[in-house]
Amino acid sequence: MAPKKMILIVCDGLSDRPVKELGMKTPLQAARKPAMDALARNGVSGTMDVIGPGIVPGSDTAHLALFGYDPRKVYTGRGPIEAVGVGLEMRKGDVAFRCNFATVDRSMKVTDRRAGRIRTGTDALAKAISGIELEGGVAAMFKEGSEHRGALVLRGEGLDHRVSDVDPHREAKILESRPLVPGAAKTAKALNEYVRKSHAILSKHAVNEDRVRNHLPPANIVLPRGAGTINELEPMGERFGITCAGVAGVSLVRGICRMVGMDVPDISGATGGTDTDYIAKAKATLSLLETHDFVFVNVKAGDIAGHDGDFRLKMRVVESIDMMLEMILKDLHEDVVVALTCDHSTPVSVKEHSADPVPVAIGGGGTRIDGVKEFDEISAAAGALGRMRGMDLMPTILGIADRAKKFGA
Amino acid sequence: MAPKKMILIVCDGLSDRPVKELGMKTPLQAARKPAMDALARNGVSGTMDVIGPGIVPGSDTAHLALFGYDPRKVYTGRGPIEAVGVGLEMRKGDVAFRCNFATVDRSMKVTDRRAGRIRTGTDALAKAISGIELEGGVAAMFKEGSEHRGALVLRGEGLDHRVSDVDPHREAKILESRPLVPGAAKTAKALNEYVRKSHAILSKHAVNEDRVRNHLPPANIVLPRGAGTINELEPMGERFGITCAGVAGVSLVRGICRMVGMDVPDISGATGGTDTDYIAKAKATLSLLETHDFVFVNVKAGDIAGHDGDFRLKMRVVESIDMMLEMILKDLHEDVVVALTCDHSTPVSVKEHSADPVPVAIGGGGTRIDGVKEFDEISAAAGALGRMRGMDLMPTILGIADRAKKFGA
């Protein structure tokens, strides 16, 4: 049998706990979702500890696990993922940081950690503080992200990511980065030098002079945190012998897709918000499937509803994703393997990620059919997949798609 | 959401196999247990391999796993657990042994391994043979346990627990302890010296002179076995960021609770037998929950009924534990997470521990609710927790209690 094509749809944070107002049902149990239920009914279901029982996954570590990588071995902080997400190139040995544009007073005390949630002009500011040469042959590249966010990459000989944050994480004097291991002294020194030099440039920048005139807090400093380095990841395509593409709006997830070597096209209207264009995502998925063996789709909106504690919004998100899934399934050849799951639970009662297992359903491609008829946290637990781990998802999908390698004779 | 409090109730050896006289039901299936069933009905269930499939847990290794420690890494023999259980202090580097008071004849042949199951006077005997100084600066501390049992701790420089037993485990000449690795020669020598010296003291002790007059076998020797040392265990409280207390009557379990850093108060009436005061245990649990984040409760009686092969007694134990659970649940805030399980199965048909998985039910604290309506070995297997491992229980409870740490962003 010819190897089959594969789609993996990850509903970010959609998995939940019982909600009193819904008669102790979860939003997934309470919402109308005929396409999700059809997938479950015509395939196998299960529950999944994305990283492990009792471990609360971040979106970054969760996606690494879902793509088949062990986040405990691969993950060295969020900096590199943000950097790749905003489009900075990262090479082996580089050290990357997440940054905020912020406002400091003359004593270097942070008076606004988000520079008044600055929305415009950060591209010009970023350009002005990117490409700075530092002592010891270190180069600093900076790129803006959404709103007040950005990322910094340091490149040079002998750098080490084990340095402390400059960001004080509250309205206080900025911190000097310190080496957390003896070998990281050069990196901490370069980082402190970068913050000083960029501060000097930002303070006099026209964008900030305008802001001050308009009584807005100037984005006169960047606050690096979350230092990390990239461990060499064997690209997903090489590991599994497939061509891979990712459909995602949010930069963190886009960064991970790039790190594992997926093609990640820009999709107009895919915002990473609750206003994302579900139809555009469905169309992009179907179109990428013509040129790729494996298409990954992330929908962030469920996580946002969870963080907001808004079960009504979450139910609407379920219904929107269901519509997207229906569009995808309608036009699909029956031989395509479709997996539907979440990267973690974000219960509306918790307003944060939780360690609760997530539901999984896999259909199409001639896979087995168990007795599960609905896609939700409880129904899935009765499925033939049992309780699985996130790292086993890709091998399972590849197995059903007849792309797994034989071990032995 | 605020982190929740947690209770873990471990029904020692309660899990079983089908009993012919009960129409092939297990004692848990046959007994009336409305509180246990209510917990299952309002929460999630599963089955658990406490250590691993096909591994018969001891009560000591099982509890270590249930508390989140890997017994394969932590466990170095039962000696230290007994020693801590009877109240001897253990420091790093100490070597501890379980001991029997026994009877030997003049040729040092054991004629009664339990000295006629001696019940009184062992405290005086223990005092007489504790605090003995041995060659090489080794000190020996001894304390009696229940009936003929006791524990010995050797303290000094350069000791090693890898020595063979003095106890011949049958009616035969006592053994010379031998080093099992070259570095353990000093320990074996000290142990043999201790057995000789204590024998000389015990032989002339008034308690034994009385016994001989009354035609009872004298407790004229101690037979050390099960040498072990304490690995430094990171206290549960520090690992998980919680305050912990344990309610247990039996010294082995109390010892493990102390080893992992729990507060273990003495509870009047909590005997560790089938006559234990269930109401006192329930009250102690509720009272400790006011001052601690996590309260562990062990009820030993089911294991005793299993070892005795007495299914009727086991059913009565189920019903007594159910009454205890009802008392606890009645007064509990709905936000408290309650987990109910066993440390191992002790089937009445086997009269020994078995490798059969045990049932688990977790309710309260807004956890998910699956379709399981009863707490027993078979019903639990259909639950949303699936089949889990003992070491994953604490992380799972902490996850539901919103106390798990996020890995990633």
Short mmCIF file of N, CA and C in Angstrom, two decimals, chain A residues 10-16 59 298-307 314 341-348 353 358:
data_model
loop_
_atom_site.label_atom_id
_atom_site.label_comp_id
_atom_site.label_asym_id
_atom_site.label_seq_id
_atom_site.Cartn_x
_atom_site.Cartn_y
_atom_site.Cartn_z
N VAL A 10 -4.01 20.76 15.75
CA VAL A 10 -3.82 20.96 17.18
C VAL A 10 -4.66 22.16 17.64
N CYS A 11 -5.66 21.86 18.48
CA CYS A 11 -6.52 22.90 19.03
C CYS A 11 -5.89 23.38 20.33
N ASP A 12 -5.20 24.49 20.26
CA ASP A 12 -4.40 24.99 21.38
C ASP A 12 -5.29 25.24 22.61
N GLY A 13 -4.98 24.54 23.71
CA GLY A 13 -5.67 24.79 24.98
C GLY A 13 -7.16 24.52 24.99
N LEU A 14 -7.69 23.80 24.01
CA LEU A 14 -9.15 23.61 23.91
C LEU A 14 -9.67 22.63 24.98
N SER A 15 -8.83 21.68 25.37
CA SER A 15 -9.20 20.67 26.36
C SER A 15 -9.45 21.36 27.71
N ASP A 16 -10.42 20.84 28.48
CA ASP A 16 -10.87 21.59 29.67
C ASP A 16 -11.30 20.66 30.80
N SER A 59 3.17 25.90 25.56
CA SER A 59 2.82 25.66 24.15
C SER A 59 4.05 25.23 23.36
N ASN A 298 -2.29 24.69 13.58
CA ASN A 298 -2.53 25.12 14.96
C ASN A 298 -3.61 26.18 14.97
N VAL A 299 -4.59 26.02 15.87
CA VAL A 299 -5.59 27.07 16.10
C VAL A 299 -5.46 27.52 17.55
N LYS A 300 -5.07 28.77 17.73
CA LYS A 300 -4.70 29.27 19.05
C LYS A 300 -5.92 29.67 19.90
N ALA A 301 -7.06 29.91 19.26
CA ALA A 301 -8.17 30.62 19.91
C ALA A 301 -8.67 29.96 21.20
N GLY A 302 -8.68 28.63 21.26
CA GLY A 302 -9.19 27.94 22.45
C GLY A 302 -8.38 28.27 23.68
N ASP A 303 -7.08 28.41 23.50
CA ASP A 303 -6.20 28.75 24.61
C ASP A 303 -6.52 30.15 25.14
N ILE A 304 -6.79 31.05 24.21
CA ILE A 304 -7.12 32.42 24.61
C ILE A 304 -8.42 32.44 25.43
N ALA A 305 -9.42 31.69 24.97
CA ALA A 305 -10.69 31.60 25.71
C ALA A 305 -10.47 31.00 27.09
N GLY A 306 -9.57 30.01 27.18
CA GLY A 306 -9.26 29.40 28.47
C GLY A 306 -8.60 30.39 29.41
N HIS A 307 -7.59 31.09 28.92
CA HIS A 307 -6.91 32.10 29.74
C HIS A 307 -7.87 33.18 30.21
N LYS A 314 -15.19 29.79 24.50
CA LYS A 314 -14.54 28.52 24.17
C LYS A 314 -15.47 27.65 23.34
N THR A 341 -6.18 16.89 17.96
CA THR A 341 -5.85 16.86 19.40
C THR A 341 -5.61 18.28 19.91
N CYS A 342 -5.06 18.38 21.12
CA CYS A 342 -4.73 19.68 21.73
C CYS A 342 -3.29 19.61 22.22
N ASP A 343 -2.67 20.77 22.39
CA ASP A 343 -1.30 20.76 22.92
C ASP A 343 -1.29 20.71 24.45
N HIS A 344 -2.40 21.12 25.05
CA HIS A 344 -2.55 21.06 26.51
C HIS A 344 -3.96 21.50 26.83
N SER A 345 -4.38 21.32 28.08
CA SER A 345 -5.65 21.85 28.55
C SER A 345 -5.42 23.26 29.08
N THR A 346 -6.37 24.16 28.83
CA THR A 346 -6.39 25.47 29.49
C THR A 346 -7.79 25.64 30.06
N PRO A 347 -8.08 24.99 31.21
CA PRO A 347 -9.45 25.01 31.74
C PRO A 347 -9.90 26.44 32.06
N VAL A 348 -11.13 26.75 31.71
CA VAL A 348 -11.65 28.09 32.01
C VAL A 348 -11.71 28.31 33.52
N HIS A 353 -2.69 27.01 31.74
CA HIS A 353 -2.48 25.64 31.30
C HIS A 353 -2.60 24.70 32.50
N VAL A 358 -5.19 15.42 27.29
CA VAL A 358 -6.00 15.98 26.19
C VAL A 358 -6.59 14.83 25.37
#
